[in-house]
mmCIF file of C-alpha atoms and ligand atoms in Angstrom:
data_model
loop_
_atom_site.group_PDB
_atom_site.id
_atom_site.type_symbol
_atom_site.label_atom_id
_atom_site.label_comp_id
_atom_site.label_asym_id
_atom_site.label_seq_id
_atom_site.Cartn_x
_atom_site.Cartn_y
_atom_site.Cartn_z
ATOM 1 C CA MET F 1 0.000 0.000 0.000
ATOM 2 C CA ILE F 2 1.138 3.530 -0.760
ATOM 3 C CA ASP F 3 -0.870 6.551 0.410
ATOM 4 C CA GLY F 4 -3.833 4.258 1.117
ATOM 5 C CA LYS F 5 -3.857 2.882 -2.452
ATOM 6 C CA LYS F 6 -3.161 -0.645 -3.573
ATOM 7 C CA THR F 7 0.226 -0.847 -5.214
ATOM 8 C CA MET F 8 1.246 -2.774 -8.275
ATOM 9 C CA LEU F 9 4.658 -3.399 -9.758
ATOM 10 C CA SER F 10 5.767 -5.159 -12.894
ATOM 11 C CA GLY F 11 8.460 -4.951 -15.516
ATOM 12 C CA MET F 12 10.342 -6.545 -18.350
ATOM 13 C CA GLN F 13 13.992 -7.022 -19.056
ATOM 14 C CA SER F 14 15.409 -4.818 -21.783
ATOM 15 C CA THR F 15 17.107 -7.663 -23.591
ATOM 16 C CA GLY F 16 15.825 -7.187 -27.130
ATOM 17 C CA MET F 17 12.857 -6.049 -29.153
ATOM 18 C CA ILE F 18 9.671 -7.067 -27.356
ATOM 19 C CA THR F 19 7.356 -9.508 -29.069
ATOM 20 C CA LEU F 20 3.653 -9.983 -29.567
ATOM 21 C CA GLY F 21 3.941 -12.580 -26.741
ATOM 22 C CA ASN F 22 5.252 -9.975 -24.279
ATOM 23 C CA TYR F 23 2.574 -7.562 -25.439
ATOM 24 C CA LEU F 24 -0.427 -9.894 -25.212
ATOM 25 C CA GLY F 25 0.852 -11.764 -22.132
ATOM 26 C CA ALA F 26 2.030 -8.755 -20.129
ATOM 27 C CA LEU F 27 1.941 -5.196 -21.451
ATOM 28 C CA LYS F 28 -1.650 -5.254 -22.689
ATOM 29 C CA ASN F 29 -2.810 -6.591 -19.310
ATOM 30 C CA TRP F 30 -1.015 -3.797 -17.518
ATOM 31 C CA VAL F 31 -2.826 -1.252 -19.675
ATOM 32 C CA ASN F 32 -6.205 -2.923 -19.046
ATOM 33 C CA LEU F 33 -5.606 -3.113 -15.330
ATOM 34 C CA ASN F 34 -4.593 0.507 -15.362
ATOM 35 C CA ASP F 35 -7.907 1.558 -16.865
ATOM 36 C CA GLU F 36 -9.953 -0.589 -14.518
ATOM 37 C CA GLU F 37 -8.774 0.160 -11.032
ATOM 38 C CA ASP F 38 -7.465 2.938 -8.874
ATOM 39 C CA ILE F 39 -4.033 1.526 -8.138
ATOM 40 C CA LYS F 40 -0.604 3.081 -7.714
ATOM 41 C CA CYS F 41 1.407 1.464 -10.523
ATOM 42 C CA PHE F 42 5.148 1.054 -10.995
ATOM 43 C CA TYR F 43 6.592 -0.326 -14.239
ATOM 44 C CA GLY F 44 10.305 -1.055 -14.413
ATOM 45 C CA ILE F 45 12.674 -1.324 -17.333
ATOM 46 C CA MET F 46 14.559 -4.143 -15.645
ATOM 47 C CA ASP F 47 17.967 -3.393 -17.077
ATOM 48 C CA LEU F 48 19.936 -4.781 -14.109
ATOM 49 C CA HIS F 49 18.348 -8.157 -14.827
ATOM 50 C CA SER F 50 19.339 -7.877 -18.485
ATOM 51 C CA ILE F 51 23.081 -8.108 -17.810
ATOM 52 C CA THR F 52 22.732 -11.685 -16.571
ATOM 53 C CA VAL F 53 23.173 -12.319 -20.302
ATOM 54 C CA ARG F 54 26.022 -10.538 -22.122
ATOM 55 C CA GLN F 55 24.847 -7.326 -23.860
ATOM 56 C CA ASN F 56 26.370 -5.186 -26.582
ATOM 57 C CA PRO F 57 26.558 -1.698 -24.918
ATOM 58 C CA ALA F 58 25.094 0.363 -27.781
ATOM 59 C CA GLU F 59 22.291 -2.122 -28.481
ATOM 60 C CA PHE F 60 21.562 -2.498 -24.781
ATOM 61 C CA ARG F 61 21.090 1.264 -24.354
ATOM 62 C CA LYS F 62 18.876 1.413 -27.446
ATOM 63 C CA ASN F 63 16.744 -1.559 -26.410
ATOM 64 C CA ALA F 64 16.080 -0.029 -22.999
ATOM 65 C CA ARG F 65 14.934 3.249 -24.561
ATOM 66 C CA THR F 66 12.745 1.418 -27.076
ATOM 67 C CA LEU F 67 11.138 -0.608 -24.302
ATOM 68 C CA LEU F 68 10.344 2.556 -22.362
ATOM 69 C CA LEU F 69 8.800 4.199 -25.441
ATOM 70 C CA LEU F 70 6.735 1.082 -26.112
ATOM 71 C CA TYR F 71 5.383 1.053 -22.546
ATOM 72 C CA ILE F 72 4.189 4.623 -23.119
ATOM 73 C CA ALA F 73 3.022 3.987 -26.699
ATOM 74 C CA ALA F 74 0.951 1.011 -25.519
ATOM 75 C CA GLY F 75 -0.991 3.296 -23.190
ATOM 76 C CA LEU F 76 0.873 3.637 -19.901
ATOM 77 C CA ASP F 77 0.819 7.350 -19.178
ATOM 78 C CA PRO F 78 4.114 8.344 -17.470
ATOM 79 C CA GLU F 79 2.336 11.163 -15.673
ATOM 80 C CA LYS F 80 -0.073 8.772 -13.980
ATOM 81 C CA ASN F 81 2.238 5.772 -13.608
ATOM 82 C CA CYS F 82 5.766 5.531 -12.350
ATOM 83 C CA ILE F 83 7.784 4.162 -15.284
ATOM 84 C CA PHE F 84 11.446 3.898 -14.379
ATOM 85 C CA TYR F 85 14.788 2.329 -15.241
ATOM 86 C CA GLN F 86 15.784 -0.152 -12.543
ATOM 87 C CA SER F 87 19.416 1.041 -12.763
ATOM 88 C CA HIS F 88 18.355 4.616 -11.912
ATOM 89 C CA VAL F 89 17.281 3.453 -8.462
ATOM 90 C CA PRO F 90 20.343 2.056 -6.633
ATOM 91 C CA ALA F 91 18.115 0.710 -3.842
ATOM 92 C CA HIS F 92 17.334 -2.288 -6.101
ATOM 93 C CA SER F 93 20.943 -3.487 -6.105
ATOM 94 C CA GLU F 94 21.320 -2.744 -2.430
ATOM 95 C CA LEU F 95 18.215 -4.595 -1.272
ATOM 96 C CA GLY F 96 19.091 -7.370 -3.740
ATOM 97 C CA TRP F 97 22.371 -7.957 -1.889
ATOM 98 C CA ILE F 98 20.697 -7.803 1.518
ATOM 99 C CA LEU F 99 18.048 -10.338 0.473
ATOM 100 C CA ASP F 100 20.771 -12.632 -0.967
ATOM 101 C CA CYS F 101 21.768 -13.105 2.661
ATOM 102 C CA TYR F 102 18.253 -14.289 3.532
ATOM 103 C CA THR F 103 17.907 -16.742 0.635
ATOM 104 C CA TYR F 104 19.178 -20.317 0.477
ATOM 105 C CA MET F 105 21.172 -21.975 -2.300
ATOM 106 C CA GLY F 106 18.674 -24.838 -2.277
ATOM 107 C CA GLU F 107 15.823 -22.439 -3.054
ATOM 108 C CA MET F 108 17.626 -20.940 -6.046
ATOM 109 C CA ASN F 109 18.646 -24.382 -7.296
ATOM 110 C CA ARG F 110 14.991 -25.226 -7.877
ATOM 111 C CA MET F 111 14.277 -22.279 -10.209
ATOM 112 C CA THR F 112 13.329 -23.555 -13.647
ATOM 113 C CA GLN F 113 14.175 -20.297 -15.445
ATOM 114 C CA PHE F 114 17.745 -20.584 -14.134
ATOM 115 C CA LYS F 115 17.993 -24.144 -15.430
ATOM 116 C CA ASP F 116 16.644 -23.118 -18.858
ATOM 117 C CA LYS F 117 18.871 -20.056 -19.183
ATOM 118 C CA ALA F 118 21.955 -21.895 -17.902
ATOM 119 C CA ALA F 119 21.410 -24.551 -20.577
ATOM 120 C CA LYS F 120 21.041 -21.834 -23.227
ATOM 121 C CA HIS F 121 24.097 -19.832 -22.126
ATOM 122 C CA ALA F 122 26.418 -22.644 -21.051
ATOM 123 C CA ASP F 123 29.477 -20.421 -21.621
ATOM 124 C CA ASN F 124 28.269 -17.751 -19.170
ATOM 125 C CA ILE F 125 26.521 -19.271 -16.164
ATOM 126 C CA ASN F 126 27.208 -16.324 -13.881
ATOM 127 C CA THR F 127 26.082 -15.936 -10.274
ATOM 128 C CA GLY F 128 23.802 -13.051 -11.305
ATOM 129 C CA LEU F 129 21.794 -15.514 -13.371
ATOM 130 C CA PHE F 130 21.601 -17.745 -10.299
ATOM 131 C CA THR F 131 20.396 -15.003 -7.942
ATOM 132 C CA TYR F 132 18.146 -13.328 -10.553
ATOM 133 C CA PRO F 133 14.971 -14.127 -8.535
ATOM 134 C CA VAL F 134 16.380 -12.378 -5.440
ATOM 135 C CA LEU F 135 16.826 -9.136 -7.391
ATOM 136 C CA MET F 136 13.276 -9.599 -8.660
ATOM 137 C CA ALA F 137 12.115 -10.005 -5.046
ATOM 138 C CA ALA F 138 13.896 -6.744 -4.191
ATOM 139 C CA ASP F 139 12.108 -4.982 -7.092
ATOM 140 C CA ILE F 140 8.747 -6.056 -5.764
ATOM 141 C CA LEU F 141 9.305 -5.634 -2.019
ATOM 142 C CA LEU F 142 10.890 -2.167 -2.278
ATOM 143 C CA TYR F 143 7.546 -0.742 -3.439
ATOM 144 C CA GLN F 144 5.454 -2.728 -0.950
ATOM 145 C CA ALA F 145 3.569 -4.108 -3.968
ATOM 146 C CA ASP F 146 0.224 -5.807 -3.288
ATOM 147 C CA LEU F 147 -0.150 -7.026 -6.871
ATOM 148 C CA VAL F 148 2.353 -8.261 -9.417
ATOM 149 C CA PRO F 149 0.949 -8.932 -12.892
ATOM 150 C CA VAL F 150 3.124 -11.536 -14.613
ATOM 151 C CA GLY F 151 2.835 -14.374 -17.059
ATOM 152 C CA LYS F 152 2.585 -17.940 -15.731
ATOM 153 C CA ASP F 153 6.294 -18.483 -16.385
ATOM 154 C CA GLN F 154 7.106 -16.000 -13.581
ATOM 155 C CA MET F 155 4.946 -17.624 -10.885
ATOM 156 C CA GLN F 156 7.855 -19.508 -9.351
ATOM 157 C CA HIS F 157 9.740 -16.222 -8.914
ATOM 158 C CA LEU F 158 6.756 -14.695 -7.219
ATOM 159 C CA GLU F 159 6.473 -17.626 -4.830
ATOM 160 C CA ILE F 160 10.089 -17.247 -3.781
ATOM 161 C CA THR F 161 9.518 -13.497 -3.283
ATOM 162 C CA ARG F 162 6.719 -14.318 -0.861
ATOM 163 C CA ASP F 163 8.920 -16.862 0.950
ATOM 164 C CA ILE F 164 11.770 -14.370 1.334
ATOM 165 C CA ALA F 165 9.394 -11.625 2.522
ATOM 166 C CA ASN F 166 7.737 -13.926 5.059
ATOM 167 C CA ARG F 167 11.125 -15.070 6.333
ATOM 168 C CA PHE F 168 12.304 -11.477 6.749
ATOM 169 C CA ASN F 169 9.071 -10.384 8.422
ATOM 170 C CA GLY F 170 9.310 -13.418 10.712
ATOM 171 C CA ILE F 171 12.668 -12.178 12.015
ATOM 172 C CA TYR F 172 12.129 -8.408 12.089
ATOM 173 C CA GLY F 173 8.372 -7.775 12.225
ATOM 174 C CA ASP F 174 6.114 -6.431 9.483
ATOM 175 C CA VAL F 175 8.563 -4.833 7.082
ATOM 176 C CA PHE F 176 7.324 -6.061 3.700
ATOM 177 C CA THR F 177 3.871 -6.363 2.141
ATOM 178 C CA ILE F 178 3.348 -9.939 0.939
ATOM 179 C CA PRO F 179 2.595 -9.647 -2.794
ATOM 180 C CA GLU F 180 -0.024 -11.560 -4.790
ATOM 181 C CA ALA F 181 0.426 -12.625 -8.398
ATOM 182 C CA TYR F 182 -2.053 -11.161 -10.840
ATOM 183 C CA ILE F 183 -2.571 -13.245 -13.956
ATOM 184 C CA GLY F 184 -4.453 -11.066 -16.453
ATOM 185 C CA LYS F 185 -7.625 -11.949 -18.350
ATOM 186 C CA SER F 186 -5.926 -12.159 -21.727
ATOM 187 C CA GLY F 187 -3.021 -14.085 -20.203
ATOM 188 C CA ALA F 188 -2.680 -16.455 -23.148
ATOM 189 C CA LYS F 189 0.758 -17.905 -23.678
ATOM 190 C CA ILE F 190 1.716 -17.049 -27.252
ATOM 191 C CA MET F 191 3.817 -19.652 -29.013
ATOM 192 C CA SER F 192 6.580 -19.365 -31.610
ATOM 193 C CA LEU F 193 5.321 -19.063 -35.191
ATOM 194 C CA GLN F 194 8.043 -21.461 -36.314
ATOM 195 C CA ASP F 195 7.698 -24.042 -33.522
ATOM 196 C CA PRO F 196 4.285 -23.778 -31.836
ATOM 197 C CA THR F 197 5.364 -26.088 -28.999
ATOM 198 C CA LYS F 198 7.858 -23.415 -27.809
ATOM 199 C CA LYS F 199 6.886 -20.018 -26.385
ATOM 200 C CA MET F 200 7.401 -16.926 -28.519
ATOM 201 C CA SER F 201 10.505 -15.340 -27.035
ATOM 202 C CA LYS F 202 12.407 -12.146 -27.774
ATOM 203 C CA SER F 203 15.713 -13.982 -27.571
ATOM 204 C CA ASP F 204 14.737 -16.499 -30.294
ATOM 205 C CA GLU F 205 17.408 -16.471 -32.969
ATOM 206 C CA ASN F 206 14.955 -16.992 -35.820
ATOM 207 C CA PRO F 207 13.267 -13.625 -36.545
ATOM 208 C CA ASN F 208 10.376 -15.414 -38.307
ATOM 209 C CA ALA F 209 9.436 -17.094 -35.029
ATOM 210 C CA SER F 210 8.298 -13.832 -33.419
ATOM 211 C CA ILE F 211 6.264 -10.787 -34.322
ATOM 212 C CA TYR F 212 8.132 -7.773 -32.946
ATOM 213 C CA LEU F 213 6.103 -4.781 -31.833
ATOM 214 C CA LEU F 214 7.711 -2.496 -34.387
ATOM 215 C CA ASP F 215 7.381 -4.863 -37.368
ATOM 216 C CA ASP F 216 5.597 -3.135 -40.257
ATOM 217 C CA LYS F 217 2.432 -4.563 -41.790
ATOM 218 C CA ASP F 218 4.215 -6.322 -44.675
ATOM 219 C CA THR F 219 6.577 -8.057 -42.281
ATOM 220 C CA ILE F 220 3.704 -9.093 -40.005
ATOM 221 C CA MET F 221 1.742 -10.530 -42.946
ATOM 222 C CA ARG F 222 4.810 -12.357 -44.281
ATOM 223 C CA LYS F 223 5.599 -13.925 -40.899
ATOM 224 C CA PHE F 224 2.027 -15.157 -40.463
ATOM 225 C CA LYS F 225 2.041 -16.523 -44.000
ATOM 226 C CA ARG F 226 5.101 -18.602 -43.086
ATOM 227 C CA ALA F 227 3.731 -19.720 -39.700
ATOM 228 C CA VAL F 228 4.095 -23.467 -39.140
ATOM 229 C CA THR F 229 0.732 -25.288 -38.981
ATOM 230 C CA ASP F 230 -0.101 -28.890 -39.976
ATOM 231 C CA SER F 231 -1.289 -30.731 -43.044
ATOM 232 C CA ASP F 232 -4.990 -31.392 -42.163
ATOM 233 C CA ASN F 233 -6.325 -28.091 -43.521
ATOM 234 C CA CYS F 234 -9.078 -28.201 -40.877
ATOM 235 C CA ILE F 235 -9.505 -25.248 -38.524
ATOM 236 C CA ALA F 236 -10.162 -26.517 -34.988
ATOM 237 C CA TYR F 237 -9.130 -25.367 -31.520
ATOM 238 C CA SER F 238 -7.286 -28.341 -30.072
ATOM 239 C CA GLU F 239 -4.060 -29.193 -28.192
ATOM 240 C CA ASP F 240 -3.322 -31.683 -31.001
ATOM 241 C CA LYS F 241 -3.068 -28.809 -33.468
ATOM 242 C CA PRO F 242 -0.656 -26.417 -31.720
ATOM 243 C CA GLY F 243 0.021 -24.234 -34.788
ATOM 244 C CA ILE F 244 -3.677 -23.557 -35.451
ATOM 245 C CA LYS F 245 -4.454 -23.234 -31.750
ATOM 246 C CA ASN F 246 -1.756 -20.570 -31.457
ATOM 247 C CA LEU F 247 -3.193 -18.580 -34.388
ATOM 248 C CA ILE F 248 -6.645 -18.756 -32.795
ATOM 249 C CA ASP F 249 -5.247 -17.732 -29.386
ATOM 250 C CA ILE F 250 -3.576 -14.708 -30.976
ATOM 251 C CA TYR F 251 -6.784 -13.792 -32.804
ATOM 252 C CA CYS F 252 -8.810 -14.114 -29.575
ATOM 253 C CA ALA F 253 -6.364 -12.057 -27.514
ATOM 254 C CA VAL F 254 -6.537 -9.272 -30.085
ATOM 255 C CA THR F 255 -10.282 -9.324 -30.822
ATOM 256 C CA LYS F 256 -11.453 -10.331 -27.285
ATOM 257 C CA LYS F 257 -13.448 -13.216 -28.829
ATOM 258 C CA THR F 258 -13.654 -16.699 -27.334
ATOM 259 C CA PRO F 259 -12.098 -19.649 -29.217
ATOM 260 C CA ASP F 260 -15.616 -20.924 -30.070
ATOM 261 C CA GLU F 261 -16.599 -17.593 -31.599
ATOM 262 C CA ALA F 262 -13.310 -17.463 -33.484
ATOM 263 C CA VAL F 263 -13.717 -20.950 -34.934
ATOM 264 C CA LYS F 264 -17.182 -19.902 -36.162
ATOM 265 C CA ASP F 265 -15.633 -16.860 -37.900
ATOM 266 C CA PHE F 266 -13.306 -19.216 -39.751
ATOM 267 C CA THR F 267 -15.871 -21.817 -40.887
ATOM 268 C CA GLY F 268 -15.256 -22.928 -44.449
ATOM 269 C CA LEU F 269 -11.897 -21.177 -44.751
ATOM 270 C CA GLY F 270 -8.476 -22.674 -45.500
ATOM 271 C CA TYR F 271 -5.229 -22.137 -43.560
ATOM 272 C CA GLY F 272 -4.042 -19.437 -45.986
ATOM 273 C CA GLN F 273 -7.128 -17.322 -45.303
ATOM 274 C CA LEU F 274 -6.881 -17.943 -41.550
ATOM 275 C CA LYS F 275 -3.304 -16.671 -41.541
ATOM 276 C CA GLU F 276 -4.308 -13.610 -43.495
ATOM 277 C CA ILE F 277 -7.176 -12.727 -41.130
ATOM 278 C CA VAL F 278 -5.028 -13.198 -38.035
ATOM 279 C CA GLY F 279 -2.209 -11.154 -39.630
ATOM 280 C CA GLU F 280 -4.635 -8.324 -40.467
ATOM 281 C CA ALA F 281 -6.036 -8.321 -36.919
ATOM 282 C CA VAL F 282 -2.548 -8.143 -35.404
ATOM 283 C CA ALA F 283 -1.396 -5.406 -37.797
ATOM 284 C CA GLU F 284 -4.495 -3.393 -36.935
ATOM 285 C CA GLU F 285 -3.875 -3.823 -33.197
ATOM 286 C CA LEU F 286 -0.250 -2.723 -33.472
ATOM 287 C CA ALA F 287 -0.692 0.199 -35.910
ATOM 288 C CA PRO F 288 -1.620 2.856 -33.294
ATOM 289 C CA LEU F 289 1.243 1.711 -31.115
ATOM 290 C CA TYR F 290 3.655 2.192 -34.002
ATOM 291 C CA ARG F 291 2.316 5.709 -34.686
ATOM 292 C CA ARG F 292 2.552 6.754 -31.048
ATOM 293 C CA TYR F 293 6.075 5.321 -30.815
ATOM 294 C CA ASP F 294 7.093 7.446 -33.781
ATOM 295 C CA GLU F 295 5.702 10.595 -32.153
ATOM 296 C CA LEU F 296 7.547 9.846 -28.926
ATOM 297 C CA LEU F 297 10.811 9.377 -30.822
ATOM 298 C CA LYS F 298 10.518 12.981 -31.922
ATOM 299 C CA ASP F 299 9.711 14.282 -28.459
ATOM 300 C CA LYS F 300 12.977 13.620 -26.638
ATOM 301 C CA GLU F 301 12.419 16.404 -24.138
ATOM 302 C CA TYR F 302 9.060 15.040 -22.948
ATOM 303 C CA VAL F 303 10.436 11.517 -22.590
ATOM 304 C CA ASP F 304 13.618 12.618 -20.804
ATOM 305 C CA ARG F 305 11.621 14.709 -18.358
ATOM 306 C CA ALA F 306 9.344 11.741 -17.636
ATOM 307 C CA ILE F 307 12.364 9.473 -17.042
ATOM 308 C CA LYS F 308 13.898 11.911 -14.581
ATOM 309 C CA ASN F 309 10.691 12.677 -12.659
ATOM 310 C CA ASN F 310 9.750 9.043 -12.415
ATOM 311 C CA ALA F 311 13.228 7.945 -11.299
ATOM 312 C CA GLU F 312 12.987 10.486 -8.481
ATOM 313 C CA GLN F 313 9.539 9.268 -7.531
ATOM 314 C CA ALA F 314 10.585 5.597 -7.596
ATOM 315 C CA SER F 315 13.692 6.404 -5.521
ATOM 316 C CA TYR F 316 11.593 8.150 -2.912
ATOM 317 C CA TYR F 317 9.414 5.082 -2.263
ATOM 318 C CA ALA F 318 12.248 2.560 -2.659
ATOM 319 C CA ASN F 319 14.542 4.430 -0.259
ATOM 320 C CA LYS F 320 11.808 4.612 2.328
ATOM 321 C CA THR F 321 11.611 0.804 2.429
ATOM 322 C CA LEU F 322 15.374 0.384 2.251
ATOM 323 C CA ARG F 323 15.937 2.712 5.227
ATOM 324 C CA LYS F 324 13.446 0.689 7.251
ATOM 325 C CA VAL F 325 15.145 -2.600 6.284
ATOM 326 C CA LYS F 326 18.610 -1.319 7.220
ATOM 327 C CA LYS F 327 17.402 0.005 10.535
ATOM 328 C CA LYS F 328 15.723 -3.311 11.410
ATOM 329 C CA ILE F 329 18.862 -5.291 10.555
ATOM 330 C CA GLY F 330 21.016 -2.998 12.701
ATOM 331 C CA PHE F 331 23.154 -1.112 10.199
ATOM 332 C CA THR F 332 24.707 2.064 11.582
ATOM 333 C CA GLU F 333 23.130 5.261 10.290
ATOM 334 C CA MET F 334 25.505 7.821 8.860
ATOM 335 C CA PRO F 335 25.866 10.696 11.358
ATOM 336 C CA ARG F 336 24.146 13.858 10.079
HETATM 337 P P1 ATP R 401 13.777 -13.732 -23.082
HETATM 338 O O1 ATP R 401 13.613 -14.356 -24.424
HETATM 339 O O2 ATP R 401 14.789 -12.589 -23.066
HETATM 340 O O3 ATP R 401 13.948 -14.697 -21.966
HETATM 341 P P2 ATP R 401 10.966 -13.345 -23.000
HETATM 342 O O4 ATP R 401 10.485 -12.914 -24.341
HETATM 343 O O5 ATP R 401 10.731 -14.755 -22.607
HETATM 344 O O6 ATP R 401 12.453 -12.946 -22.783
HETATM 345 P P3 ATP R 401 10.531 -11.925 -20.504
HETATM 346 O O7 ATP R 401 11.314 -10.651 -20.474
HETATM 347 O O8 ATP R 401 11.073 -13.085 -19.736
HETATM 348 O O9 ATP R 401 10.235 -12.366 -22.001
HETATM 349 O O10 ATP R 401 9.064 -11.656 -20.007
HETATM 350 C C1 ATP R 401 8.407 -10.407 -19.965
HETATM 351 C C2 ATP R 401 6.940 -10.645 -19.679
HETATM 352 O O11 ATP R 401 6.282 -11.168 -20.853
HETATM 353 C C3 ATP R 401 6.650 -11.652 -18.557
HETATM 354 O O12 ATP R 401 5.573 -11.177 -17.753
HETATM 355 C C4 ATP R 401 6.268 -12.909 -19.290
HETATM 356 O O13 ATP R 401 5.382 -13.699 -18.535
HETATM 357 C C5 ATP R 401 5.599 -12.373 -20.552
HETATM 358 N N1 ATP R 401 5.798 -13.263 -21.714
HETATM 359 C C6 ATP R 401 6.976 -13.575 -22.292
HETATM 360 N N2 ATP R 401 6.805 -14.382 -23.353
HETATM 361 C C7 ATP R 401 5.473 -14.613 -23.452
HETATM 362 C C8 ATP R 401 4.654 -15.370 -24.353
HETATM 363 N N3 ATP R 401 5.181 -16.045 -25.344
HETATM 364 N N4 ATP R 401 3.318 -15.357 -24.164
HETATM 365 C C9 ATP R 401 2.773 -14.663 -23.158
HETATM 366 N N5 ATP R 401 3.473 -13.935 -22.271
HETATM 367 C C10 ATP R 401 4.810 -13.889 -22.395
HETATM 368 N N1 LTN R 402 11.718 -11.632 -14.508
HETATM 369 C C1 LTN R 402 10.699 -10.834 -15.129
HETATM 370 C C2 LTN R 402 11.071 -9.404 -15.273
HETATM 371 C C3 LTN R 402 11.058 -8.770 -13.951
HETATM 372 C C4 LTN R 402 9.895 -8.544 -13.141
HETATM 373 C C5 LTN R 402 10.381 -7.931 -11.964
HETATM 374 C C6 LTN R 402 8.531 -8.798 -13.317
HETATM 375 C C7 LTN R 402 12.135 -8.329 -13.241
HETATM 376 N N2 LTN R 402 11.749 -7.818 -12.070
HETATM 377 C C8 LTN R 402 9.515 -7.593 -10.942
HETATM 378 C C9 LTN R 402 7.664 -8.447 -12.275
HETATM 379 C C10 LTN R 402 8.156 -7.857 -11.104
HETATM 380 C C11 LTN R 402 10.379 -11.393 -16.486
HETATM 381 O O1 LTN R 402 9.319 -11.166 -16.903
HETATM 382 N N3 LTN R 402 11.279 -12.070 -17.116
#
């Protein structure tokens, strides 16, 4: 709670161009939630998390800026919401370290994202990758978040955040709010267009596997045209037909229809037509975002001012919690 309002925090890593999966599974839900309820919202560009995987400096800086502009372009107003770079608020790193000392190796060893990422980056299994969930816990607990909207893949990280917070509160009294996960209404998991058994991911090496939020209409249509399906040529919503199911899920997330309604829309059509309709619907959904992004690119002053104001606001709340934590643990205050 902050100023008597429920508090929400979420974020994404700035590791690459965000995909339709990130948009439909996360960003769009944040925007919907924002319209629905009177909540104090914090959205981080989680750039400290991003360096668990090696980044090219120039690309890294650009990706972080693009992510911020896309948050705003998608409908998160930086004057009503606190949108900030994680690295602008040093309290994240500081609380991250403190919480490392209240987290067990055994707990981190169970994290499936660590196992997946370690397998993918076998040449760089750094300790940051291992303690990634502790930094995520710090992100959440610093703002006393009640709600954390995330995709299902992040549930395990949220559970560990609750465990760490309960452990800390058990020792020192009520310091942290215990956060709840918030899985949004359109929380569909969007799958890769090239391998519909794998999730669509911004770090996929095959650019045809993902729709990126700044892809133009031709590119979107081409990628859908090439999407992997099956050879039945029968449109049905079934786990046995992952390629078609994924196209229907995307269509439903964009049009707010149910799978039954969608299948009715497609009666009598072939796969080619299905792909075209889904492509059109996605291009239409993303067009305003693209336009707004372009306007923001030209308004550097407005964006820079928002970054600075929001970093100050985030620091204010984060430092408040951090001071409390340090006092409880017994750190010596600097003499005034
Ligand atoms: P990376 O490829 O760098 O691991 P990613 O594309 O898997 O990244 P994350 O940065 O891990 O994305 O996730 C950002 C948010 O988007 C999370 O809330 C996550 O649940 C959601 N998300 C990611 N991929 C999908 C997807 N394919 N479908 C639905 N939601 C997704
Ligand atoms: N691990 C998250 C990104 C993230 C996050 C957070 C999400 C970092 N810190 C705090 C919610 C709350 C992911 O989506 N990969």
